[in-house]
XYZ file of C-alpha atoms in Angstrom:
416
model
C -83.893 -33.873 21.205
C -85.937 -36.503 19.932
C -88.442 -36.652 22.778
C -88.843 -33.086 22.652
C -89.353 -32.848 18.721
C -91.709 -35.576 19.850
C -93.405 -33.763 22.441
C -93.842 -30.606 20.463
C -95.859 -32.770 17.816
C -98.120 -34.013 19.611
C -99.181 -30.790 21.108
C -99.362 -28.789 17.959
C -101.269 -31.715 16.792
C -103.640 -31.303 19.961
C -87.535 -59.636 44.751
C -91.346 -58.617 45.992
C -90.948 -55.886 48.822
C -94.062 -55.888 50.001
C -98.333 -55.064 48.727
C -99.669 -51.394 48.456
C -102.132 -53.137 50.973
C -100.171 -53.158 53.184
C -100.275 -49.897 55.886
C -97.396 -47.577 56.233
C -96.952 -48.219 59.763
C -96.140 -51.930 59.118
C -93.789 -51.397 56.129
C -91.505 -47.895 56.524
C -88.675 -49.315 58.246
C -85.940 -47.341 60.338
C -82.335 -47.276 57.992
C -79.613 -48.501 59.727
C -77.463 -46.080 61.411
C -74.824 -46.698 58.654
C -74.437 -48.831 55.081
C -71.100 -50.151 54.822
C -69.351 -52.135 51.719
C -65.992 -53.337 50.825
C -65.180 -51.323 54.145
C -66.839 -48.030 52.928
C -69.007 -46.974 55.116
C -71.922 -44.125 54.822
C -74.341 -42.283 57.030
C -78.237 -43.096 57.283
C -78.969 -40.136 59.769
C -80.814 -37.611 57.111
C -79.187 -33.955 56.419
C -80.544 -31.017 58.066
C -83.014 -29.758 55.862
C -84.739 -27.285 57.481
C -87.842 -29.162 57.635
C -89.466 -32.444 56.883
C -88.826 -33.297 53.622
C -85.718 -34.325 52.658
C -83.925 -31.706 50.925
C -80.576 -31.337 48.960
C -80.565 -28.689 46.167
C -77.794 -28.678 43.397
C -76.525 -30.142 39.864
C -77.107 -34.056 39.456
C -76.343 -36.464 36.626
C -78.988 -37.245 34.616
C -79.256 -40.813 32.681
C -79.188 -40.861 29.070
C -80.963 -43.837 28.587
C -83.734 -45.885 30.046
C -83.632 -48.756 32.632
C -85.688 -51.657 30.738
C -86.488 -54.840 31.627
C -83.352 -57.127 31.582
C -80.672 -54.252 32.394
C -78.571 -54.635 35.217
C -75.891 -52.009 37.083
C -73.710 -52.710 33.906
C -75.604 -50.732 31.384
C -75.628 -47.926 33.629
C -71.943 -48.098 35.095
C -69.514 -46.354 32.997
C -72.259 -43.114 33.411
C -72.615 -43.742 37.233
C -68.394 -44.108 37.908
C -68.173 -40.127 35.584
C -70.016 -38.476 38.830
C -66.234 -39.900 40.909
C -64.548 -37.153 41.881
C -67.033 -34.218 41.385
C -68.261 -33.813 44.756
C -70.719 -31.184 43.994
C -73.064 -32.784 41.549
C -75.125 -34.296 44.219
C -76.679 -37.450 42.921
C -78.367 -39.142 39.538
C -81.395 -38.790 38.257
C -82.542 -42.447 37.075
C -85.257 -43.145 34.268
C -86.928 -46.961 34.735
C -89.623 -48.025 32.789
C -92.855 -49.096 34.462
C -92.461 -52.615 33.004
C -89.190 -52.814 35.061
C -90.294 -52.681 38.734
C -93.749 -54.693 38.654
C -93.308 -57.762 36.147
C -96.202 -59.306 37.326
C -99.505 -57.766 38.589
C -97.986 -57.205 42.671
C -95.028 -58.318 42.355
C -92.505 -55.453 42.636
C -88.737 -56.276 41.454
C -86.488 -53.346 43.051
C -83.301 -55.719 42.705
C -81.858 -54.047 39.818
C -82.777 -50.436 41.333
C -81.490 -51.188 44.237
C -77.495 -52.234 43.458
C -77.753 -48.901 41.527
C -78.519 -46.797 44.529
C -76.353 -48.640 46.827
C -73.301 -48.225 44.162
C -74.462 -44.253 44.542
C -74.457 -44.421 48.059
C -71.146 -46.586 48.851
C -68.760 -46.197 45.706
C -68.133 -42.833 45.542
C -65.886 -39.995 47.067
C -69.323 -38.970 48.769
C -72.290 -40.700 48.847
C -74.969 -39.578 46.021
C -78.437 -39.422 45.819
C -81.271 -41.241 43.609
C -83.559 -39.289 41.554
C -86.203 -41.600 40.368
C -88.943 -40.795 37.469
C -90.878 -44.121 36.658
C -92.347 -43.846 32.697
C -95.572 -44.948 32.060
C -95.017 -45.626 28.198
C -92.338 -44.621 25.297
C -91.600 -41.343 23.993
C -90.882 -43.158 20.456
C -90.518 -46.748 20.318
C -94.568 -48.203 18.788
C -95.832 -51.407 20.709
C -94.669 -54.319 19.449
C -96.267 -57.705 20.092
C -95.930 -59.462 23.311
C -94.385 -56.164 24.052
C -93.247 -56.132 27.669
C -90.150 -53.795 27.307
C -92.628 -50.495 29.107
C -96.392 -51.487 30.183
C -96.394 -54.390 31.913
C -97.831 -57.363 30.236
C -101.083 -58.142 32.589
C -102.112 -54.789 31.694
C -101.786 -55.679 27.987
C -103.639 -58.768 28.330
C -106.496 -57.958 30.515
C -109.559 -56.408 28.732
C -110.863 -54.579 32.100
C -108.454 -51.602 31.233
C -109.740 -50.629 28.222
C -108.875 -50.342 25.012
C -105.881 -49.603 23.097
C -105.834 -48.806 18.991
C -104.548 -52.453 18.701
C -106.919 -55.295 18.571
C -106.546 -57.788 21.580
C -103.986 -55.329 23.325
C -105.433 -53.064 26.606
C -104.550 -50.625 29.112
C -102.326 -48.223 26.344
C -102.906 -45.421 23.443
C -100.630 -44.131 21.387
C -99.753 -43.138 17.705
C -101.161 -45.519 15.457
C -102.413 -45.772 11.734
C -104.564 -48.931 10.334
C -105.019 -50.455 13.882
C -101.121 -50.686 14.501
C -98.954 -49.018 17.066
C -96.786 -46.580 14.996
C -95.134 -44.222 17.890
C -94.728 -43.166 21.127
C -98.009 -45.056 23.542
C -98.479 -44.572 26.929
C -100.483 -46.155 29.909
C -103.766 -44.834 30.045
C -103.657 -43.834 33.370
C -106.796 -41.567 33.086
C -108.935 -44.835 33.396
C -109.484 -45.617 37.107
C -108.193 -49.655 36.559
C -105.186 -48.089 34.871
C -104.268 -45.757 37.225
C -105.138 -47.828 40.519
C -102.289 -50.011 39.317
C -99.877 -46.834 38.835
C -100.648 -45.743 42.343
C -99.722 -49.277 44.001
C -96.742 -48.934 42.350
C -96.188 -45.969 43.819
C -97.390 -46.938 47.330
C -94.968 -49.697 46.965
C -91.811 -47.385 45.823
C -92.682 -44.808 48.397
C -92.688 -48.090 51.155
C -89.359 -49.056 49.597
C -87.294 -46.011 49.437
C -89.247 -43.175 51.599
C -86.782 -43.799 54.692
C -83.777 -43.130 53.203
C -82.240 -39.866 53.580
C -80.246 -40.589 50.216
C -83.407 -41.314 48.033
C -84.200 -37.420 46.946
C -87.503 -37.208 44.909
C -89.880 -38.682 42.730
C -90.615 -37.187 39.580
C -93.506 -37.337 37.031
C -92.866 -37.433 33.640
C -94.043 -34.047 31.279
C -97.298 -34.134 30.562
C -97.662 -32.733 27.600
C -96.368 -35.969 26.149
C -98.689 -37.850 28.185
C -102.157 -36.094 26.652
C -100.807 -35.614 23.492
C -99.982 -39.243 22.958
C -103.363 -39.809 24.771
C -105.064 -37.731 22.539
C -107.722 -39.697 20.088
C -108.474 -41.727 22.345
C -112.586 -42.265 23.159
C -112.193 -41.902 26.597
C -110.397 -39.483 26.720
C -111.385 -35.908 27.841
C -108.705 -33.439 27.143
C -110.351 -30.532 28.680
C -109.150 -31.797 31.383
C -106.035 -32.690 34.175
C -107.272 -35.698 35.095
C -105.573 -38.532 36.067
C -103.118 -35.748 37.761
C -104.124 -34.701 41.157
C -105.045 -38.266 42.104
C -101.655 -39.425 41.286
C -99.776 -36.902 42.763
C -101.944 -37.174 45.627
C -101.028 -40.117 45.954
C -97.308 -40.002 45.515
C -97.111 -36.961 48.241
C -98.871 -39.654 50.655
C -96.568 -42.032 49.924
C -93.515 -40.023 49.905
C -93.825 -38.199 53.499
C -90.691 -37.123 53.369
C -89.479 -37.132 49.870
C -89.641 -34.224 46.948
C -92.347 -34.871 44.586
C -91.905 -32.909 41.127
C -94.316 -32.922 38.010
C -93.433 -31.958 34.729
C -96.347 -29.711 33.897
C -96.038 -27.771 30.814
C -98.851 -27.820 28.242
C -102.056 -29.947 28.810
C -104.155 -29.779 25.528
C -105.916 -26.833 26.974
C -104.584 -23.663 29.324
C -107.036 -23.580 31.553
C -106.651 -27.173 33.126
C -102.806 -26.559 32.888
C -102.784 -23.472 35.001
C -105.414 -25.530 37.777
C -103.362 -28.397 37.737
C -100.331 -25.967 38.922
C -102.168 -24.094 41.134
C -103.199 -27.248 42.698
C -99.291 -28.438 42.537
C -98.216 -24.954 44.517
C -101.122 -25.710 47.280
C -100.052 -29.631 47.453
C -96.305 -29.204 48.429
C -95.441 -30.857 44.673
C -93.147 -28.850 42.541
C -93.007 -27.987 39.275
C -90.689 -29.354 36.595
C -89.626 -29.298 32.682
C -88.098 -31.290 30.381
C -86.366 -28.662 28.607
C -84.673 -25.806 30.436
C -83.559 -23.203 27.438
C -80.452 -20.528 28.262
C -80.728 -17.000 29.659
C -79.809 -16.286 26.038
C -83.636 -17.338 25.197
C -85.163 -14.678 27.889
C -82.679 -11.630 26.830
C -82.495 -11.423 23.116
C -85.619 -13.475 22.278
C -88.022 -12.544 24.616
C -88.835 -16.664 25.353
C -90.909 -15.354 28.620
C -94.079 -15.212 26.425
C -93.513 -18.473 25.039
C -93.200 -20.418 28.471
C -95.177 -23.938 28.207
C -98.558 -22.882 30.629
C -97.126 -24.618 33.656
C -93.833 -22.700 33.968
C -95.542 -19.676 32.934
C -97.817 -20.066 35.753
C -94.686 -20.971 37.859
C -92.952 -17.976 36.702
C -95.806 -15.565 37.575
C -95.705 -14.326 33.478
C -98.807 -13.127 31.177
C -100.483 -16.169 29.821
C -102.157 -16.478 26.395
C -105.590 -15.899 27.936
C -104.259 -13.313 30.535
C -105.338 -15.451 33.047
C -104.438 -14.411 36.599
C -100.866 -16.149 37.905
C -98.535 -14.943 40.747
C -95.004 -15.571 41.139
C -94.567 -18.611 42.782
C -90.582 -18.457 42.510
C -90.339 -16.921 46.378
C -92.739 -19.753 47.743
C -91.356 -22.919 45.532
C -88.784 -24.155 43.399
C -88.510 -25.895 40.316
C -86.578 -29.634 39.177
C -85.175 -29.123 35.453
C -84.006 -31.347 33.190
C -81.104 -30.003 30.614
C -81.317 -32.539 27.940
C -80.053 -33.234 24.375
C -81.854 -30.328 22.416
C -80.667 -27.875 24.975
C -77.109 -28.780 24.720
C -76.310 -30.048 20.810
C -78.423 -30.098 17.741
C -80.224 -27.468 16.036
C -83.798 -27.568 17.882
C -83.535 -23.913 19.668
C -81.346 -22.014 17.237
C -84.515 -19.802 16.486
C -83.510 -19.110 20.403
C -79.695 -18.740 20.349
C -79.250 -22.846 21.088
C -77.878 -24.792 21.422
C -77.047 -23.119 24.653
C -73.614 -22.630 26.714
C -73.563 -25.114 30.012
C -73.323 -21.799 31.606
C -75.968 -19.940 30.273
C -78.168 -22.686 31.143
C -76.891 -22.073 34.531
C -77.604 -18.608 34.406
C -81.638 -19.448 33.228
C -81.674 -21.407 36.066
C -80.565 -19.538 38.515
C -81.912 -15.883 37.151
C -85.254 -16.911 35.539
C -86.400 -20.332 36.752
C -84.614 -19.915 40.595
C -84.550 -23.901 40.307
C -83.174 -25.788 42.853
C -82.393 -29.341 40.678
C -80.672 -29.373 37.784
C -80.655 -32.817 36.508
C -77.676 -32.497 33.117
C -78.082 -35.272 30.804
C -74.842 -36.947 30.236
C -72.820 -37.117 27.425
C -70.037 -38.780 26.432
C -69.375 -37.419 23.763
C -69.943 -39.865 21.284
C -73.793 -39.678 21.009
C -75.421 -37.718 17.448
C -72.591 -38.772 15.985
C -70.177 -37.176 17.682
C -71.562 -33.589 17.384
C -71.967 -32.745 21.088
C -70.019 -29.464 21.852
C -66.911 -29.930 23.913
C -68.296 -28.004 26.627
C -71.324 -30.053 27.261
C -69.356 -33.702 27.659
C -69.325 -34.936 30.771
C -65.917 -34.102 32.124
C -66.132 -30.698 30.816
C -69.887 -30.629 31.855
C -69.014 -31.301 35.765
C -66.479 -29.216 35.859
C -68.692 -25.680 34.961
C -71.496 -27.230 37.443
C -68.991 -27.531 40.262
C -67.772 -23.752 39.713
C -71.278 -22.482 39.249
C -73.871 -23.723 41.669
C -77.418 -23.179 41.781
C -78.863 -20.739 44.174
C -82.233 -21.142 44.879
C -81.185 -23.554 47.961
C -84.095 -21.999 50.713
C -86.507 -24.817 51.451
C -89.616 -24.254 50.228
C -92.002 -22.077 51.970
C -94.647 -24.612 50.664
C -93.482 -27.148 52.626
C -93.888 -28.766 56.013
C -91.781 -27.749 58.506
């Protein structure tokens, strides 16, 4: 809940594994024909999909924290070892911070990432699939000095990225008040330095992890928290969806045959929202939210109209402006996140929330036809203990496995 009151603010406010040098051709290798460990033993050869891109619809875990700099397999273990014995949530959706995978300027670390996936892949009654959205920033932490727990530290130090509102620090913006980091910062990606780092990131992920029929998409972050913690700076243009085709452009290169997903829900203005998902739908990328509200939202509250601009231009609904969209539900699918406001607290009471596991389901399925569900998971002990019985874990998986998603068809959008 906190990234979304977060969020919401800031728009009403409006091991190296090889260069991104280096061409695809020498660096996509062939998987093995099987992984085995501790005498389990999986299957490389890729699922029929219907097409090229890899593609396995359903429920997936979702992390509940962040992989940082300096965590290993065992701060994330106790969540992975809950998806045992639920066959039908499909996978784990991973967060990692930038800061994480490149330590140094070309040197990419995948160690850490990589024991995670092969626990998914090898541990399990069935092997599970990676989900993997790389952050850029914070969505509440402020820089701190020497701060290398996000944005890599080169960027920091190196004046040729541009400025950030801290003296001597580069390559950010953020919150701030009387030159100090006081929120949520994020890369500034719009700049070209910025971003060409980003993108041999993601040359160098897609290199990594492309092959493998287990590794199911890469997702981009919502932007709406990206422009509105953006916003103020003098470089900034927010009339516009830049850095956003560029990088998804370059993920879908990178990713031939991977799901690429970006969060787009409110840029500071409607009209670059609505081109930057009409570009999405044309560009085999699809769209995403952070929040997915219950059907509770659409049928007593009429939530429709109140879509962020990139899901109502997803949904094919009446924009603010009245600005042509068409229903792109038939052609595409959606990857939603079900996170902490949806499921506890007192964010979307104004919209029947917090919601049911299975009305969610039934948003998803009626209104959004999504085809991911990543379910944040709970233990039950988080917010003090206030998360409703039905949306802990064990409860959690067990709705999800008796109610499955339906928009399965591979996407019309899509190679074949």
């Amino acid at each position: 809940m906190w990234r979304r009151l977060l969020v919401a603010s800031a728009i009403v406010g409006l091991s190296s594994f090889g260069t991104a040098t280096e061409s695809r051709a020498a660096i996509t290798p062939n998987p093995p024909g099987t992984i085995c460990i501790d005498n389990k033993c999986v299957s490389t050869h890729p699922p029929t999909s219907g097409g090229a891109i890899k593609w396995n619809p359903g429920h997936y875990m979702a992390s509940e924290g962040i992989l940082k700099p300096g965590k290993t397999l065992a701060d994330v273990v106790n969540e992975l070892d809950d998806l045992n014995g639920w066959d039908q949530i499909l996978g784990y959706r991973l967060f990692v911070n930038w800061a994480t995978l490149e330590p140094t300027e070309g040197n990419y670390d995948f160690s850490v990432l990589d024991t995670i996936f092969t626990r998914l892949k090898t541990h399990y009654n069935k092997p599970k699939r990676l989900v993997l959205v790389v952050l850029p920033g914070t969505f509440a932490s402020s820089m701190g000095r020497n701060d290398g727990g996000s944005i890599p530290l080169y960027i920091q130090r190196d004046p040729k990225y541009g400025p950030s509102p801290v003296a001597g620090s580069y390559g950010w913006w953020g919150h701030n008040s009387g030159g100090a980091s006081t929120g949520s910062y994020v890369a500034a990606l719009f700049r070209p330095a910025v971003q060409a780092r980003f993108t041999a990131l993601i040359q160098a992920i897609g290199a990594h992890y492309d092959a493998d029929p287990y590794f199911e998409a890469f997702i981009f972050q919502e932007d709406s928290w990206m422009v509105g913690t953006w916003k103020g700076a003098p470089d900034f243009a927010p009339s516009s969806d830049a850095p956003f085709p560029a990088l998804l452009s370059a993920a879908v290169a990178a990713f031939p045959h991977t799901n690429v997903a970006m969060q787009n829900t409110w840029l500071i203005q409607e009209p670059p929202t609505l081109d930057l998902a009409n570009w999405m739908f044309t560009n085999r990328v699809l769209e995403g939210s952070a929040d997915t509200v219950g059907q509770t939202a659409f049928d007593k509250y009429n939530f429709a109209s109140q879509l962020a601009w990139g899901l109502q231009a997803y949904c094919g609904t009446a924009t603010s402006s009245n600005a042509a969209v068409t229903d792109q539900r038939i052609t595409t699918h959606a990857m939603m996140d079900v996170e902490s406001a949806e499921m506890t607290g007192p964010y979307f009471t104004r919209l029947g929330g917090p919601f049911t596991p299975l009305d969610l389901v039934t948003a998803l399925n009626q209104t959004f036809k999504a085809s991911h569900a990543f379910w944040t998971h709970f233990s039950g002990a988080e917010y003090g203990g206030t998360v409703p019985a039905a949306s802990k874990w064990s409860n959690l998986a067990a709705t999800l496995s008796a109610h499955p998603l339906l928009a399965t068809s591979y996407p019309s959008i899509y190679p074949h």
